């Protein structure tokens, strides 16, 4: 559970680091955007690295950690896109989510 919570926190920060400037920050100089994004990403790493270490010690494989992280990323980004960027969620988003959940199922099957 700690691994999943830390991965969720990590993904919240990384999504903000990558996409915060798309809404209202497009006039900022690119160097400023990069530096702010790196600062946010540093916080993200403070969650991601322990999440992966804890998960690996608990018996998760590297592949399982990566697939879980990608599934969380899709969920977090969908919320960010809808709430912050004002982009509607469509059936394409649902299809991508279903495919990714299939990957998660395959990676964790028999575990």
Steps between C-alpha positions, in 0.01 A plus 500: 500500500786739579641441152172595334448809716853622433460433126176702502672793671793469261272511198310802625825696521635372167180584317516852637873522415439404139176684427449793743618757246243405235229688687600861552875452483558503126632858512773412750853457361579135429801506734276608789252225414778241491646611835160504671420159353832359624429631848160329499653181357748490788204467737361229273823302531476522879182291469587279200835368621372380840186359334710286269737389776214408734316317224810311388582392856138385536544269202377707207704459183634797309238432232219497753617828647518660155159379386338610827666841462371534142146410604511761776646752255207456262246547778676807641547657157136443404393690811755776437398535136134525591528725806800723428521503120125481445532215250202265484551131569392287205458137410863504383603564860283211617649273232854590604413438864352158420812403302727611782295312757545194279877551522477533878297178515758316288793623714336405830334174391615210714668723755 
